[in-house]
Structures are given as structure tokens and as C-alpha cells.
XYZ file of C-alpha atoms in Angstrom:
400
model
C 0.037 -0.330 -0.144
C 0.958 3.432 -0.716
C 0.837 5.843 2.088
C -2.488 8.103 2.391
C -1.973 11.416 3.091
C -4.128 14.389 3.136
C -3.908 17.761 2.174
C -4.414 20.036 5.175
C -4.044 23.802 5.013
C -3.736 25.139 8.515
C -6.228 26.028 11.190
C -8.327 27.741 8.682
C -8.805 24.637 7.121
C -12.531 23.859 7.601
C -11.417 20.300 8.187
C -9.944 18.965 11.196
C -7.844 16.145 12.526
C -10.577 14.644 14.409
C -12.398 14.216 10.721
C -9.140 13.106 9.008
C -8.229 10.298 11.625
C -12.190 9.009 10.812
C -11.451 9.013 6.973
C -8.071 6.810 8.201
C -5.380 8.850 6.794
C -2.035 7.835 7.482
C -0.260 11.742 7.181
C -0.367 15.146 6.487
C 0.486 17.128 3.633
C 0.575 20.781 4.026
C 2.278 24.414 3.956
C 2.963 27.553 5.178
C 0.946 29.768 2.978
C 1.045 32.891 5.538
C 4.482 33.190 5.160
C 5.438 35.265 2.280
C 7.039 33.678 -0.943
C 10.661 34.438 -1.394
C 10.716 34.296 2.786
C 12.626 31.596 5.126
C 10.219 29.199 6.859
C 11.820 29.588 9.931
C 11.978 26.331 12.392
C 9.809 27.895 15.086
C 6.932 28.212 12.494
C 7.545 24.554 11.236
C 7.053 23.116 14.559
C 4.524 25.328 15.392
C 2.261 23.273 12.282
C 3.671 20.094 13.383
C 2.168 21.157 17.121
C -1.134 21.574 15.212
C -1.115 18.170 13.285
C -0.198 16.274 16.087
C -3.406 17.257 18.218
C -6.737 16.519 18.297
C -9.391 19.041 18.993
C -9.106 17.922 22.744
C -5.703 18.422 23.051
C -4.947 14.545 22.580
C -2.297 12.998 20.389
C -3.504 12.587 16.783
C -0.993 9.854 15.980
C -0.705 11.839 12.421
C 2.468 13.629 11.005
C 3.558 16.504 8.694
C 4.804 13.970 6.036
C 5.066 16.002 2.615
C 5.386 19.751 2.150
C 3.127 21.060 -0.338
C 4.593 23.379 -0.987
C 7.762 25.639 -0.994
C 6.500 28.297 -3.684
C 9.173 29.261 -5.904
C 8.863 32.954 -6.279
C 8.644 34.338 -9.663
C 11.928 36.321 -9.215
C 13.521 32.909 -9.363
C 11.583 31.738 -12.166
C 12.414 35.287 -14.438
C 15.995 35.693 -12.669
C 15.057 38.833 -12.298
C 15.376 41.457 -8.758
C 15.780 39.385 -5.258
C 16.131 35.618 -6.802
C 19.197 35.481 -5.489
C 18.560 36.058 -2.166
C 15.489 33.542 -2.698
C 17.533 31.032 -3.888
C 19.444 31.360 -0.379
C 16.310 31.722 1.545
C 14.773 28.460 -0.042
C 18.133 26.806 1.229
C 17.364 27.547 4.375
C 13.925 26.665 4.648
C 14.949 23.329 3.160
C 17.605 22.978 5.865
C 15.161 24.071 8.675
C 12.820 21.531 7.234
C 14.650 18.697 7.605
C 16.173 19.581 10.894
C 12.299 18.589 11.545
C 12.594 15.604 10.108
C 10.829 16.504 6.995
C 12.059 15.100 4.114
C 9.785 15.154 0.689
C 9.307 18.785 -0.734
C 6.493 19.201 -3.268
C 6.908 22.952 -5.853
C 5.626 24.271 -9.295
C 7.367 26.396 -11.903
C 4.581 27.544 -13.395
C 4.547 31.098 -14.683
C 1.815 33.554 -12.623
C -0.538 31.133 -12.169
C -0.503 28.183 -9.495
C -3.584 26.302 -11.421
C -6.407 27.538 -13.593
C -9.744 27.280 -13.423
C -13.163 29.207 -15.076
C -15.369 27.693 -12.887
C -14.882 26.239 -9.074
C -18.247 24.657 -8.607
C -19.762 23.429 -11.688
C -22.822 21.735 -11.213
C -22.932 18.030 -12.194
C -26.037 15.989 -13.187
C -25.786 14.161 -9.635
C -26.235 17.008 -7.646
C -22.837 17.713 -6.663
C -20.002 20.651 -7.710
C -16.423 20.094 -9.308
C -14.342 22.237 -10.591
C -14.318 22.694 -14.515
C -11.603 24.662 -17.222
C -13.670 25.629 -20.106
C -11.431 26.691 -22.674
C -14.228 29.072 -24.451
C -15.121 30.556 -21.074
C -10.819 31.464 -20.813
C -10.827 33.001 -24.554
C -13.518 34.912 -23.928
C -11.702 35.856 -20.516
C -8.339 36.511 -22.272
C -9.586 38.357 -25.669
C -12.271 40.674 -24.030
C -12.461 40.694 -20.347
C -8.410 40.919 -19.646
C -8.044 42.268 -23.101
C -4.327 40.917 -23.230
C -2.382 42.097 -26.031
C -2.170 39.435 -29.350
C -4.633 37.410 -27.065
C -6.222 36.650 -30.514
C -3.329 35.022 -31.919
C -3.470 32.250 -29.815
C -6.835 31.160 -30.395
C -8.352 29.676 -34.236
C -10.943 31.998 -35.801
C -13.659 29.768 -34.913
C -12.958 30.168 -31.218
C -12.267 34.026 -31.390
C -16.127 34.361 -33.287
C -17.678 31.861 -30.074
C -15.758 33.768 -27.494
C -17.201 37.355 -29.169
C -20.555 35.890 -28.872
C -20.367 34.658 -25.478
C -19.067 38.072 -24.386
C -21.808 39.629 -25.625
C -24.102 37.506 -23.408
C -22.677 38.348 -20.526
C -23.074 40.791 -17.551
C -21.297 42.847 -15.780
C -21.413 40.047 -12.840
C -20.543 37.230 -15.140
C -18.003 39.069 -16.244
C -16.696 39.706 -12.892
C -17.305 36.185 -12.008
C -15.203 34.422 -14.530
C -11.975 36.730 -13.359
C -12.379 35.571 -9.988
C -12.425 31.983 -10.852
C -9.593 31.995 -12.875
C -7.516 34.572 -10.556
C -8.337 31.883 -7.585
C -5.039 30.090 -8.480
C -2.640 33.056 -7.962
C -1.352 32.204 -4.833
C -2.969 34.449 -2.189
C -4.865 36.127 -4.314
C -8.755 35.722 -3.766
C -9.827 38.761 -4.685
C -7.042 41.010 -4.445
C -5.838 41.174 -7.973
C -7.660 43.339 -10.494
C -6.600 42.936 -14.597
C -3.839 45.685 -14.286
C -2.583 43.486 -11.231
C -2.436 40.405 -14.076
C -1.320 41.941 -17.007
C 1.451 43.529 -14.925
C 2.747 40.155 -13.456
C 2.475 39.014 -17.306
C 4.499 41.331 -18.670
C 7.492 40.112 -16.437
C 7.902 37.111 -18.965
C 7.505 39.091 -21.834
C 10.572 38.258 -22.828
C 10.951 34.953 -21.263
C 10.456 32.161 -23.770
C 10.008 28.596 -22.928
C 13.569 27.151 -23.501
C 14.837 30.282 -20.949
C 11.970 29.542 -18.791
C 13.580 25.083 -18.667
C 16.803 26.716 -18.298
C 15.822 28.787 -15.390
C 14.440 25.905 -13.700
C 17.691 23.852 -14.243
C 19.969 26.629 -12.420
C 17.157 26.763 -9.685
C 17.595 22.764 -9.039
C 21.658 23.102 -9.565
C 21.664 25.303 -6.807
C 19.653 23.021 -4.877
C 20.733 19.533 -5.064
C 23.981 20.012 -2.920
C 21.703 21.193 -0.058
C 19.352 17.990 -0.718
C 22.310 15.875 -0.775
C 23.241 16.971 2.228
C 20.136 16.886 4.189
C 18.395 13.676 2.090
C 15.778 15.730 1.295
C 13.490 15.117 -2.025
C 12.356 17.616 -4.117
C 9.395 16.752 -6.866
C 8.011 18.617 -9.662
C 4.704 19.411 -9.898
C 2.884 19.332 -13.506
C 1.462 22.273 -15.092
C -2.109 22.735 -14.761
C -3.639 22.715 -17.081
C -0.835 21.015 -19.153
C -0.860 23.754 -21.488
C 0.401 27.207 -22.569
C -2.095 29.862 -21.158
C -2.347 34.049 -21.825
C 0.871 33.445 -23.607
C 3.134 31.970 -20.774
C 5.341 29.522 -21.527
C 4.691 26.256 -19.825
C 7.885 23.774 -19.518
C 6.072 21.167 -17.291
C 3.691 19.594 -19.372
C 4.593 16.659 -20.569
C 6.202 13.453 -19.766
C 8.995 14.561 -22.252
C 9.723 17.811 -20.359
C 10.119 15.468 -17.178
C 12.352 13.643 -18.641
C 14.063 16.092 -19.849
C 14.869 17.630 -16.605
C 15.498 14.453 -14.798
C 18.615 13.414 -17.208
C 19.930 17.058 -17.636
C 19.682 17.090 -13.706
C 20.635 13.627 -13.133
C 19.974 13.420 -9.632
C 18.073 11.177 -7.363
C 16.848 13.919 -5.073
C 15.623 15.664 -8.320
C 12.321 14.106 -8.543
C 8.625 14.255 -9.547
C 5.452 15.037 -8.137
C 2.994 12.661 -10.307
C -0.169 14.310 -10.775
C -2.641 12.332 -12.527
C -5.153 15.026 -13.066
C -2.573 17.637 -14.689
C -0.988 15.214 -16.739
C -4.207 13.496 -17.505
C -5.448 16.258 -19.829
C -3.666 15.329 -22.323
C -4.351 12.513 -24.833
C -0.259 12.118 -25.523
C 0.448 10.564 -21.600
C 1.246 7.094 -21.244
C 1.791 6.698 -17.386
C 2.574 2.687 -17.596
C 5.451 3.739 -19.585
C 6.327 7.079 -17.646
C 6.412 5.091 -14.475
C 8.269 1.811 -15.862
C 10.987 4.620 -17.012
C 11.283 7.312 -14.004
C 9.242 5.596 -11.511
C 12.682 5.827 -9.040
C 12.142 9.644 -9.361
C 8.579 9.807 -8.476
C 8.447 11.221 -4.841
C 4.797 12.192 -4.171
C 1.639 10.980 -6.172
C -1.591 13.045 -6.330
C -4.071 10.576 -7.452
C -7.134 12.306 -9.652
C -9.134 11.934 -12.861
C -10.322 14.540 -15.190
C -12.712 14.609 -17.933
C -12.029 15.860 -21.069
C -15.767 18.105 -22.299
C -16.437 20.511 -24.776
C -14.041 22.798 -27.066
C -10.344 21.610 -28.059
C -7.719 23.061 -30.048
C -3.620 22.429 -30.418
C -3.367 19.951 -27.918
C -5.703 22.153 -25.172
C -8.581 21.070 -23.835
C -11.722 21.531 -22.147
C -12.042 19.370 -18.987
C -13.919 18.778 -15.595
C -13.083 17.091 -12.562
C -14.213 13.517 -12.282
C -14.694 11.017 -10.116
C -11.358 9.397 -9.166
C -12.462 6.026 -11.210
C -14.049 7.588 -14.060
C -12.739 9.975 -16.383
C -9.903 9.320 -19.062
C -7.399 7.867 -17.028
C -7.064 4.239 -16.152
C -6.644 4.564 -12.647
C -6.335 0.757 -11.999
C -3.284 0.322 -13.946
C -1.472 3.645 -12.567
C -1.847 2.165 -9.313
C -0.824 -1.101 -10.444
C 2.295 0.362 -12.043
C 3.040 2.363 -8.632
C 2.783 -0.319 -6.646
C 5.084 -2.512 -8.927
C 7.635 0.302 -8.246
C 7.204 0.545 -4.640
C 7.796 -2.964 -4.161
C 10.971 -2.932 -6.629
C 12.364 -0.060 -3.858
C 11.665 -2.522 -1.005
C 12.903 -5.062 -2.801
C 16.380 -3.369 -3.384
C 16.560 -1.630 0.314
C 15.412 1.735 -0.637
C 14.469 3.521 3.095
C 11.901 6.041 0.896
C 10.247 2.603 -0.558
C 6.688 3.315 0.804
C 5.284 6.209 -1.980
C 3.080 8.951 -0.145
C -0.223 9.449 -2.043
C -2.991 11.765 -1.866
C -6.367 11.255 -3.081
C -6.481 15.131 -4.823
C -9.251 16.624 -5.129
C -12.758 15.953 -5.137
C -16.248 16.607 -6.201
C -18.323 18.608 -3.466
C -21.288 15.741 -2.213
C -23.415 15.540 0.107
C -22.688 17.619 3.282
C -19.838 19.471 1.533
C -22.536 21.415 -0.521
C -23.581 23.294 2.578
C -19.359 24.039 3.718
C -17.516 26.785 2.480
C -14.493 24.512 2.024
C -11.536 25.500 -0.437
C -12.254 24.853 -3.582
C -11.587 21.251 -5.174
C -10.541 20.071 -1.644
C -14.007 18.843 0.187
C -14.000 16.036 2.914
C -16.704 13.885 1.896
C -15.706 14.366 -2.120
C -12.159 13.507 -1.173
C -12.976 10.829 1.521
C -15.127 8.838 -1.397
C -11.657 8.861 -3.420
C -9.660 8.009 -0.923
C -12.039 4.938 0.030
C -12.042 3.831 -3.648
C -8.516 4.324 -3.960
C -7.642 2.430 -1.239
C -9.714 -0.245 -2.546
C -8.192 -0.577 -5.392
C -4.349 -0.501 -3.401
C -6.197 -3.137 -1.542
C -6.618 -5.490 -4.070
C -3.895 -5.458 -6.396
C -1.395 -5.984 -2.987
């Protein structure tokens, strides 16, 4: 069995440690979201979060611990190698050192420019009455061309998409436009409602002279800086794929395919440089072969997000509309993926690797039943994820 973990957003999370124990969680994935990007995670703040995870509501031990960091964010200065990027590199190393001193060795991160993730609808109504997050290419084109009015945006869309986006925009009210804008900027770290259109344009402008090859080189440079520290501390870093796995808003995307991962694994050929395998992000693409990818690079997978998506609606040029499907539905064969991961785990155990057990978590979930009455983080409800974990646990148990 892989280690069953759960993402917890800290004291503001609507889900408690008591509830996680009832779900059957074995470990916790968390981050210090209140610390500014580029700043140092102090030992004091790390230990404070560990204590929060270790206690139930009545103060008794929860028996849970903080297993995986998701994420120590990589600043835009580091990604673009501008501004305070050298200071942020130094601070990142110190954060890793402080995490290791507290016994935490797995650090997930991403290298997505500006937006951590993007959806056009955070709570899309499903036929069964629940909600799911959705990315609609037509709505996104409407935002990009007409609401954001990004310069040269029309160059990213075929004529028929431009025409449909114009029709959609003409049918929208001011409230519709504001709602779409809010949903899209939800992927800006810490943004919520604070970012306006001019803020987004300003952030996009920082990448006007940075193309994919340069961003890829900057990622390699970042990892080469981190690897000596990771080797010293036995910290395993693992990069999350782009979400969605294709270019948006004219921004370069460099971790969208299995070939992108292969390049980074070969170029920074160090076991501490690894992969966060997110089946929901990479699985949006039609050309991904998860079983072959795990067979080739399984030894470098340090963390797994198991979720499913279903392509639904407009698609063009390897870009797709999709929604968050049930964990065992959608376009990805979850049974075969788990089978390949368990085989990788057995290989590690046989060869004596200390990190033979792979931490996984049920990533995202549809809002179901009592989730509908709670204001949980979009994509992170209790019942929907509990259902997903139960299904994934059943597959692992059967295959084991």
C-alpha cells in the first residue's frame, strides 16, 4: 500500500484532525501559506504547524505527522532570474535546512509562471447534484481576449474560437465577467479577490521576454543550486506538472508533458530531483502513457496526486476543456496507474530503499452531500475526497 496522506491548509481549514482520523488518513500534506513567497520558513513556524497536526481538538495525540510539504513556493523572481532571485535562492535553501531539521524530507513545488493552477468554474453543477471544478476553453478565451484584453491574445486562438468567444462575451453581464475573473485568478497564490486586471497584466508583463527555453534553463539553474543542499540533508524535491498542461495567457509552460519531465530528470540527474506525479494534471492530455512513464522514471517519483479528469467540450491544438471527474471515472485508467506504482514500490523495497513507500493523496474531489453546505477550499471538500480515498484504497488493497 502507498502511504495515504491528505492535504491540510492549516488552522483555517474547514476539516479537523479528528475528521482525518475518521477518514483513515496516515499522514498530512501541508504548507505555511501565511509566510510570504521568497521568505524563510523558520524552525519555530515549522514546529508550530507540526504541533497543530499532532493534536486532536481535545488536545490528545492525533498520531498524525507532517509528511510532505506542498509547497515551498518558488518566487517569480527565481523563475525569471530577476529582482531578488539570489536572495530567494539563499532563503529557499535555508527553508529546506529548517524543514530537514524538523524531520520533513519531501518537498513538492511547481515552476508555473504567475498562475499556480487555472479553472474557469470552481463549483460547476453536475447531473448528480454535486459540484466539480471545470476548465472551459471557450470561457477562458472570452476572458483572455475580451475581459483581460491581453495584447495579441487573438493570436492564440483559431478564428472559430475567436468568433464564439465574442458571442459569449456579448451575452455576459458585468457580474458574469467579474465571476469569471475571480475564478481564474483563484490560482494566483494568496490572491483571492485582491488581484485586478491591471495586476494580472503587470505580472504577465514580467514574462514578455522569457520563452520556454529560457524558463526551462532557469528551472535547471534553480535545481542545480538546490541539489547540493538536498544531498546533504537527504531532502527529496518533486516538481508538480503544469495545470492545465498547456500554455495559457501567452505564458511559457515547461512541465506539461512526460517529455518535459524526462528532460529535467536527465539534465539534473540526481535522485533528490524528482517528480510529483499528478494524474489529474498530466491526464488532461491525450498523449500521456502513465504506465510507460512510471516504468521509466518511477524511481524518481517522490509524491503522487491521484485524481481524474474528463475532457469535455471545446478542444484545439492539444488544449482541452475538462472537468474534475470521479477518481475512478474520467479519461485516466486509475487501476493501471496504481498497479504500476505498487510495482515500483515493491522494486524499491526489494532493493532496500529507505523511501520505498510512496506518499499519495486523493487530489481534489467533487463536492458531495454535506460538502455542499460548507465553504471548503475549492477542490478540497471532505466527503468528495473521502469517497476518492476509499476507492483508491480499495484498488491498492485488491492489487496488493
